[in-house]
Coordinates of C-alpha atoms in Angstrom, one line a residue:
M1 CA 0.0 0.0 0.0
L2 CA 2.8 2.4 0.8
R3 CA 4.7 1.7 -2.4
S4 CA 1.5 2.2 -4.4
A5 CA 0.7 5.5 -2.8
R6 CA 4.2 6.8 -3.3
S7 CA 4.1 5.7 -7.0
S8 CA 0.8 7.4 -7.6
A9 CA 2.1 10.6 -6.1
S10 CA 5.2 10.4 -8.3
Y11 CA 3.0 10.2 -11.4
G12 CA 1.7 13.7 -10.8
C13 CA 5.0 15.4 -10.8
L14 CA 7.0 17.1 -13.5
D15 CA 10.0 15.5 -11.9
V16 CA 8.6 12.0 -12.2
G17 CA 11.0 11.0 -15.0
D18 CA 13.9 9.8 -13.0
A19 CA 12.3 8.8 -9.8
G20 CA 14.7 6.0 -9.4
A21 CA 14.7 6.3 -5.6
V22 CA 12.3 7.6 -3.0
H23 CA 13.5 8.5 0.5
M24 CA 11.3 7.1 3.3
D25 CA 12.8 7.8 6.7
G26 CA 16.2 8.0 5.0
A27 CA 15.8 4.6 3.3
V28 CA 16.0 4.6 -0.5
R29 CA 13.2 2.6 -2.1
A30 CA 13.6 2.0 -5.9
L31 CA 10.6 2.3 -8.1
S32 CA 9.8 -0.6 -10.4
S33 CA 10.9 -0.4 -14.1
V34 CA 7.2 -0.1 -15.2
E35 CA 6.6 2.9 -12.9
E36 CA 9.8 4.6 -14.0
R37 CA 8.9 4.3 -17.6
I38 CA 5.5 5.7 -16.9
T39 CA 7.0 8.7 -15.2
V40 CA 9.4 9.5 -18.0
L41 CA 6.5 9.3 -20.4
I42 CA 4.6 11.8 -18.2
R43 CA 7.5 14.2 -18.4
L44 CA 7.5 14.0 -22.2
L45 CA 3.8 14.7 -22.2
V46 CA 4.2 17.7 -19.9
V47 CA 6.9 19.1 -22.2
C48 CA 4.8 18.4 -25.3
S49 CA 1.8 20.1 -23.7
V50 CA 3.9 23.3 -23.1
G51 CA 5.0 23.3 -26.7
L52 CA 1.5 22.8 -27.9
A53 CA 0.2 25.6 -25.7
V54 CA 2.8 27.9 -27.2
V55 CA 1.9 26.9 -30.7
L56 CA -1.9 27.3 -30.1
G57 CA -1.4 30.5 -28.1
P58 CA 1.6 32.5 -29.4
E59 CA 0.7 35.3 -27.1
L60 CA 1.9 33.2 -24.2
A61 CA 5.5 33.9 -25.3
R62 CA 5.1 37.6 -24.5
G63 CA 7.5 38.5 -27.2
H64 CA 10.0 35.7 -26.3
A65 CA 8.8 33.2 -28.9
V66 CA 12.3 32.3 -30.1
T67 CA 13.7 32.0 -26.6
L68 CA 10.7 30.0 -25.4
G69 CA 10.9 27.8 -28.5
V70 CA 14.6 27.0 -27.8
L71 CA 13.7 26.3 -24.2
V72 CA 10.9 23.9 -25.2
L73 CA 13.2 22.1 -27.7
A74 CA 15.9 21.8 -25.0
A75 CA 13.4 20.5 -22.5
L76 CA 12.1 18.0 -25.1
G77 CA 15.7 16.8 -25.8
Y78 CA 16.4 16.5 -22.1
A79 CA 13.1 14.6 -21.5
T80 CA 13.8 12.3 -24.4
G81 CA 17.3 11.6 -23.2
L82 CA 16.1 10.6 -19.8
A83 CA 13.4 8.4 -21.3
V84 CA 15.9 6.6 -23.5
A85 CA 18.3 6.1 -20.6
E86 CA 15.5 4.8 -18.4
W87 CA 14.3 2.5 -21.1
R88 CA 17.8 1.0 -21.3
G89 CA 17.8 0.6 -17.5
R90 CA 20.7 3.1 -17.0
P91 CA 19.4 6.4 -15.5
L92 CA 21.1 9.4 -17.0
L93 CA 21.1 11.8 -13.9
P94 CA 20.8 11.4 -10.1
A95 CA 17.3 12.0 -8.8
W96 CA 18.2 15.3 -7.0
L97 CA 19.8 16.7 -10.1
T98 CA 16.8 15.8 -12.2
T99 CA 14.5 17.5 -9.8
S100 CA 16.7 20.6 -9.8
V101 CA 16.8 20.7 -13.7
D102 CA 13.0 20.4 -13.8
A103 CA 12.6 23.2 -11.4
V104 CA 15.0 25.5 -13.3
L105 CA 13.3 24.8 -16.6
T106 CA 9.9 25.4 -15.2
L107 CA 10.9 28.7 -13.5
V108 CA 12.5 30.0 -16.8
A109 CA 9.3 29.1 -18.6
C110 CA 7.3 31.0 -16.0
A111 CA 9.5 34.1 -16.5
L112 CA 9.2 33.9 -20.3
T113 CA 5.4 33.5 -20.3
G114 CA 4.3 36.3 -18.1
G115 CA 5.8 35.8 -14.6
A116 CA 3.0 36.4 -12.1
T117 CA 0.3 35.6 -14.7
S118 CA 2.0 32.6 -16.3
I119 CA 0.0 29.4 -16.6
M120 CA 3.3 27.5 -16.3
V121 CA 3.2 28.0 -12.5
A122 CA 0.8 25.1 -12.3
I123 CA 3.9 22.8 -13.0
L124 CA 5.7 24.0 -9.8
P125 CA 3.5 22.0 -7.3
L126 CA 4.5 18.8 -9.2
V127 CA 8.2 19.6 -8.8
V128 CA 7.7 20.3 -5.1
I129 CA 5.8 17.0 -4.6
A130 CA 8.5 15.1 -6.4
A131 CA 11.2 16.7 -4.2
S132 CA 9.2 15.8 -1.1
L133 CA 8.8 12.2 -2.1
R134 CA 12.5 11.9 -3.0
G135 CA 14.1 13.8 -0.2
G136 CA 11.6 13.5 2.6
A137 CA 9.3 16.0 4.4
V138 CA 12.1 18.4 5.6
I139 CA 13.9 18.6 2.3
G140 CA 10.6 19.0 0.5
R141 CA 9.7 22.0 2.6
F142 CA 13.0 23.7 2.0
A143 CA 12.7 22.9 -1.7
A144 CA 9.2 24.4 -1.7
L145 CA 10.4 27.6 0.0
G146 CA 13.3 27.9 -2.5
V147 CA 11.1 27.3 -5.5
G148 CA 8.6 29.8 -4.1
V149 CA 11.2 32.5 -3.6
A150 CA 12.6 31.8 -7.1
F151 CA 9.1 32.1 -8.6
T152 CA 8.7 35.5 -6.8
V153 CA 11.9 36.7 -8.4
C154 CA 10.6 35.5 -11.8
S155 CA 7.3 37.1 -11.1
V156 CA 8.9 40.5 -10.4
L157 CA 11.3 40.3 -13.3
G158 CA 9.2 38.5 -15.9
S159 CA 5.7 40.0 -15.5
D160 CA 4.2 42.4 -18.0
A161 CA 4.9 46.1 -17.4
G162 CA 1.2 46.7 -16.7
V163 CA 1.2 44.4 -13.7
P164 CA 1.8 46.4 -10.4
L165 CA 4.7 45.4 -8.3
V166 CA 2.5 44.7 -5.4
D167 CA 0.5 42.2 -7.5
R168 CA 3.7 40.6 -8.5
L169 CA 4.9 40.2 -4.9
L170 CA 1.5 39.0 -3.8
S171 CA 1.5 36.4 -6.6
G172 CA 4.9 35.2 -5.5
A173 CA 3.9 35.1 -1.9
W174 CA 0.7 33.3 -2.7
W175 CA 2.4 30.5 -4.7
T176 CA 5.2 30.3 -2.1
G177 CA 2.7 29.6 0.6
Y178 CA 0.8 27.2 -1.6
L179 CA 4.0 25.3 -2.5
V180 CA 5.1 25.1 1.2
A181 CA 1.6 23.9 2.1
A182 CA 1.8 21.2 -0.6
A183 CA 5.1 20.1 0.7
V184 CA 3.8 19.9 4.3
L185 CA 0.7 18.0 3.1
V186 CA 2.9 15.5 1.2
G187 CA 5.0 15.0 4.4
V188 CA 1.8 14.4 6.5
L189 CA 0.6 11.9 3.9
L190 CA 4.0 10.2 3.9
R191 CA 3.9 9.9 7.7
M192 CA 0.4 8.5 7.6
L193 CA 1.4 6.0 5.0
E194 CA 4.5 5.0 7.1
R195 CA 2.3 4.5 10.1
Q196 CA -0.2 2.4 8.1
F197 CA 2.7 0.5 6.6
A198 CA 4.2 -0.2 10.0
A199 CA 0.8 -1.2 11.4
A200 CA 0.3 -3.5 8.5
A201 CA 3.7 -5.0 9.0
V202 CA 3.0 -5.5 12.7
S203 CA -0.4 -7.1 11.9
R204 CA 1.2 -9.4 9.4
A205 CA 4.0 -10.4 11.8
R206 CA 1.3 -11.2 14.4
A207 CA -0.7 -13.1 11.9
L208 CA 2.3 -15.1 10.9
A209 CA 3.2 -15.7 14.5
E210 CA -0.3 -16.9 15.2
H211 CA -0.3 -19.1 12.1
E212 CA 3.1 -20.6 13.2
A213 CA 1.6 -21.2 16.7
F214 CA -1.4 -22.9 15.1
L215 CA 0.8 -25.1 13.0
E216 CA 2.9 -26.1 16.0
E217 CA -0.2 -26.8 18.0
R218 CA -1.6 -28.9 15.2
D219 CA 1.6 -30.8 14.8
L220 CA 1.8 -31.4 18.5
R221 CA -1.8 -32.7 18.5
A222 CA -1.0 -34.9 15.6
R223 CA 2.1 -36.3 17.4
L224 CA 0.1 -36.9 20.5
L225 CA -2.7 -38.7 18.6
A226 CA -0.1 -40.8 16.7
A227 CA 1.6 -41.7 20.0
Q228 CA -1.8 -42.7 21.5
E229 CA -2.6 -44.7 18.4
A230 CA 0.8 -46.4 18.6
R231 CA 0.1 -47.3 22.2
M232 CA -3.3 -48.7 21.3
D233 CA -1.7 -50.7 18.5
G234 CA 0.8 -52.1 21.0
V235 CA -2.1 -53.2 23.2
R236 CA -3.9 -54.8 20.3
V237 CA -0.7 -56.7 19.2
V238 CA -0.2 -58.0 22.8
L239 CA -3.8 -59.2 23.0
H240 CA -3.6 -60.8 19.7
E241 CA -0.2 -62.5 20.0
F242 CA -0.7 -63.8 23.5
R243 CA -4.0 -65.4 22.6
T244 CA -2.6 -68.4 20.8
P245 CA 0.2 -69.5 23.2
V246 CA -2.1 -68.9 26.2
A247 CA -4.9 -71.0 24.7
S248 CA -2.4 -73.8 23.9
L249 CA -0.8 -73.6 27.3
T250 CA -4.3 -73.9 28.9
A251 CA -5.2 -77.0 26.9
L252 CA -1.8 -78.7 27.5
T253 CA -1.7 -78.0 31.2
A254 CA -5.3 -79.2 31.5
D255 CA -4.4 -82.5 29.8
L256 CA -1.2 -82.9 31.9
A257 CA -3.1 -82.1 35.1
A258 CA -5.8 -84.7 34.2
D259 CA -3.1 -87.2 33.4
R260 CA -4.7 -87.9 30.0
L261 CA -1.4 -87.9 28.2
T262 CA 1.2 -90.7 28.3
G263 CA 4.3 -91.8 26.6
E264 CA 5.2 -89.9 23.4
A265 CA 2.1 -87.6 23.7
R266 CA 3.3 -86.5 27.1
Q267 CA 6.8 -85.7 25.8
T268 CA 5.3 -83.7 22.9
A269 CA 3.1 -81.8 25.3
T270 CA 6.1 -81.1 27.5
R271 CA 8.1 -79.9 24.5
L272 CA 5.3 -77.6 23.4
L273 CA 5.1 -76.1 26.9
A274 CA 8.8 -75.3 26.8
E275 CA 8.4 -73.7 23.3
H276 CA 5.4 -71.7 24.3
A277 CA 7.3 -70.5 27.4
V278 CA 10.2 -69.3 25.2
H279 CA 7.7 -67.7 22.8
L280 CA 6.0 -65.8 25.6
R281 CA 9.4 -64.7 27.0
D282 CA 10.3 -63.3 23.6
M283 CA 7.1 -61.5 23.3
L284 CA 7.6 -60.0 26.8
D285 CA 11.0 -58.8 25.7
G286 CA 9.4 -57.2 22.7
L287 CA 6.9 -55.5 24.9
A288 CA 9.7 -54.2 27.0
D289 CA 11.3 -52.8 23.9
V290 CA 8.1 -51.0 23.1
A291 CA 8.1 -49.4 26.6
V292 CA 11.7 -48.2 26.0
R293 CA 11.2 -47.1 22.4
E294 CA 7.6 -46.1 22.0
G295 CA 6.0 -45.9 18.6
S296 CA 6.6 -49.5 17.3
P297 CA 4.7 -52.5 18.6
L298 CA 7.2 -54.9 16.9
G299 CA 10.1 -54.9 19.4
R300 CA 13.8 -55.2 18.8
V301 CA 15.4 -57.7 16.4
R302 CA 17.0 -60.6 18.2
E303 CA 18.7 -62.9 15.6
R304 CA 19.8 -66.5 16.3
P305 CA 20.2 -69.7 14.3
V306 CA 16.9 -71.5 13.5
R307 CA 16.3 -74.9 12.0
L308 CA 13.6 -74.6 9.4
G309 CA 12.3 -78.1 10.1
E310 CA 11.8 -77.4 13.8
L311 CA 10.3 -74.0 13.0
A312 CA 7.7 -75.6 10.7
E313 CA 6.6 -78.1 13.3
A314 CA 6.5 -75.4 16.0
V315 CA 4.4 -73.1 13.8
L316 CA 1.9 -75.9 13.0
D317 CA 1.7 -76.8 16.7
A318 CA 1.3 -73.2 17.8
A319 CA -1.5 -72.8 15.2
A320 CA -3.2 -75.9 16.6
V321 CA -3.4 -77.6 13.3
E322 CA -4.4 -81.3 13.7
P323 CA -1.8 -83.8 12.5
A324 CA -4.1 -85.2 9.9
R325 CA -4.4 -81.7 8.3
R326 CA -0.7 -80.9 8.2
S327 CA 1.7 -80.9 5.3
A328 CA 5.1 -79.4 6.0
Q329 CA 7.9 -79.3 3.4
V330 CA 11.4 -77.9 4.1
S331 CA 14.1 -77.5 1.4
P332 CA 16.8 -78.4 2.1
P333 CA 15.7 -80.7 4.9
D334 CA 18.5 -79.7 7.3
A335 CA 18.4 -75.9 6.4
V336 CA 19.5 -73.5 9.2
V337 CA 19.0 -69.8 8.9
R338 CA 19.9 -66.9 11.1
C339 CA 16.9 -64.7 11.8
D340 CA 14.7 -63.4 14.5
P341 CA 12.7 -66.5 15.3
Q342 CA 10.0 -64.7 17.3
R343 CA 9.1 -62.4 14.4
L344 CA 9.3 -65.2 11.8
R345 CA 7.2 -67.5 14.0
R346 CA 4.6 -64.8 14.6
V347 CA 4.3 -64.2 10.9
L348 CA 4.0 -67.9 9.9
T349 CA 1.7 -68.7 12.8
N350 CA -0.7 -66.0 11.8
L351 CA -0.7 -67.1 8.2
V352 CA -1.2 -70.8 9.2
E353 CA -4.0 -69.9 11.6
N354 CA -5.8 -68.0 8.9
A355 CA -5.4 -70.9 6.5
A356 CA -6.6 -73.5 9.0
R357 CA -9.6 -71.4 10.0
H358 CA -10.8 -71.0 6.4
S359 CA -10.0 -74.4 5.1
G360 CA -12.6 -76.5 6.9
E361 CA -11.2 -80.0 7.1
A362 CA -8.8 -79.6 4.2
V363 CA -5.0 -79.9 4.6
V364 CA -3.0 -76.8 5.3
E365 CA 0.4 -76.8 3.5
L366 CA 3.4 -75.0 4.8
E367 CA 6.6 -75.0 2.7
L368 CA 9.9 -73.4 3.6
R369 CA 12.7 -73.0 1.1
H370 CA 16.1 -71.5 1.6
A371 CA 18.4 -70.7 -1.3
D372 CA 20.6 -67.9 -2.5
G373 CA 20.4 -66.0 0.8
R374 CA 16.6 -65.8 0.8
L375 CA 13.9 -67.6 2.7
V376 CA 10.7 -68.4 0.8
A377 CA 7.7 -69.5 2.7
E378 CA 4.3 -70.5 1.3
V379 CA 1.1 -71.2 3.2
R380 CA -1.5 -72.9 1.0
D381 CA -5.1 -73.6 1.9
R382 CA -8.3 -74.7 0.2
G383 CA -10.5 -72.0 1.6
P384 CA -12.8 -69.6 -0.3
G385 CA -9.9 -67.4 -1.2
L386 CA -10.3 -63.7 -1.8
P387 CA -12.4 -61.7 -4.3
P388 CA -10.4 -60.2 -7.1
G389 CA -8.8 -56.9 -6.2
Q390 CA -9.2 -57.5 -2.4
E391 CA -5.7 -58.9 -1.8
G392 CA -4.3 -55.6 -0.5
M393 CA -7.3 -54.7 1.6
V394 CA -7.2 -57.7 4.0
T395 CA -3.8 -56.5 5.4
A396 CA -5.3 -53.2 6.6
K397 CA -5.8 -52.8 10.3
G398 CA -9.3 -53.6 11.5
V399 CA -10.1 -55.9 8.6
A400 CA -10.9 -59.5 9.6
L401 CA -11.3 -62.5 7.4
G402 CA -14.4 -64.6 7.8
D403 CA -16.7 -64.6 10.8
R404 CA -14.0 -64.5 13.5
R405 CA -14.4 -61.9 16.2
G406 CA -12.3 -60.8 19.2
T407 CA -9.0 -60.0 17.5
A408 CA -10.0 -56.6 16.0
G409 CA -9.0 -57.9 12.6
I410 CA -5.3 -57.1 13.1
G411 CA -3.7 -60.5 12.4
L412 CA -2.7 -59.9 8.8
W413 CA -2.0 -56.2 9.6
I414 CA 0.6 -57.5 12.2
V415 CA 2.0 -59.9 9.6
E416 CA 2.5 -57.1 7.0
A417 CA 4.1 -54.8 9.6
L418 CA 6.5 -57.6 10.7
V419 CA 7.3 -58.5 7.1
A420 CA 8.1 -54.9 6.3
A421 CA 10.3 -54.6 9.4
M422 CA 12.3 -57.7 8.2
D423 CA 12.6 -56.1 4.6
G424 CA 10.5 -58.9 3.2
E425 CA 7.6 -59.2 0.7
L426 CA 4.2 -60.8 1.3
H427 CA 1.8 -61.6 -1.6
L428 CA -1.7 -63.1 -1.2
L429 CA -2.4 -65.0 -4.4
P430 CA -5.3 -67.2 -5.7
R431 CA -4.6 -70.9 -5.7
D432 CA -5.3 -73.1 -8.6
G433 CA -8.3 -75.2 -7.8
G434 CA -9.5 -72.8 -5.2
G435 CA -8.0 -71.4 -2.0
L436 CA -5.3 -69.0 -1.2
V437 CA -1.5 -68.9 -1.3
A438 CA 0.4 -66.6 1.1
H439 CA 3.8 -66.2 -0.5
L440 CA 6.5 -64.7 1.7
E441 CA 10.1 -63.9 0.8
L442 CA 12.7 -62.7 3.3
P443 CA 16.4 -61.8 2.8
L444 CA 18.2 -64.1 5.3
P445 CA 21.9 -65.1 5.4
V446 CA 22.8 -68.7 5.8
T447 CA 24.6 -69.7 9.1

């Protein structure tokens, strides 16, 4: 707003041609190239209007037609030179010198066209306004006083012989006061604009500060919500992952307590109890990791050698798949990999549980292959499969397969999160003849 007001004031001045800098509290503010070109155009129009007035009204020359003609041509050349220089982006004269030349040319024109009665005096307020804009309020007032005194001299010396001396002095005094008043008014307007500019700057700064505070508050709220969601995810993971081993432990301890198991069955039950105890310990360690490093319900990686044959049997046992419905294949049969057994077992157990739940009485196939530093696991079932295009949706949090309730539908979501944490890939594919194939690939080094 301040810049626009200063520019508009500059357009009304004779000295608007080289307004390359405007003083505002001593700070120089450059006008835009478009504004500068408009101002030099206005100067040319003012000079041309003076020449046209002399042509249409030769009596304005008061017998100084030749001298006035030379002055107009000189002013035209001067204005044209400034315009060309400005157009090329290289101002010809400093701003203060341009103002001074404009004032001198205007005063000489006033002296040659009747002094006190000259119509050229109307150009002097434009010069004073330009000086006030460029130099500030104080310099503008002194410039107005100087131009007024100079006009008084021109009025005394250049007026027609029939004009009384008193009238000449009164005309000079009148225009001097008017020019000083114009300079004072410009100074007042500049101060008003400065205050408005400062108030606008303060308001903008406050608005920006409030906006920043709002953004910070929004980010903080989002972080708090994310932290709360992470904590809730951790609780859901714990509830989901503890369900299977706890249910198995309950059944095994009940059988052992009732002394319903003997011989090899009792040894198997004892082995499963030990495995479940290790699994529960690992999950508790992972839960402790969550408490230390909040934000991930997956826990810290704990790698150790794992035999794939033993892992396959442990997964099928943990998923409570009946022996008649099991099919486990390991290649090579004695393969050993180094990995985080807790994470891998959680992934495979979830996949096998889903397969067993949706396969009815059909066999659940688990295949583990290790080659070229990668572990490939496939869980195949004969369930209803997935509708086309729904393969990616079932791994979303809160989506449950089938009619199962009580797990919040986070089994496959946990699987996908664990697979991502292990830099693996999981694909759910339709199986030939009906059913689903969960294809898992993990980068694992051989021990």
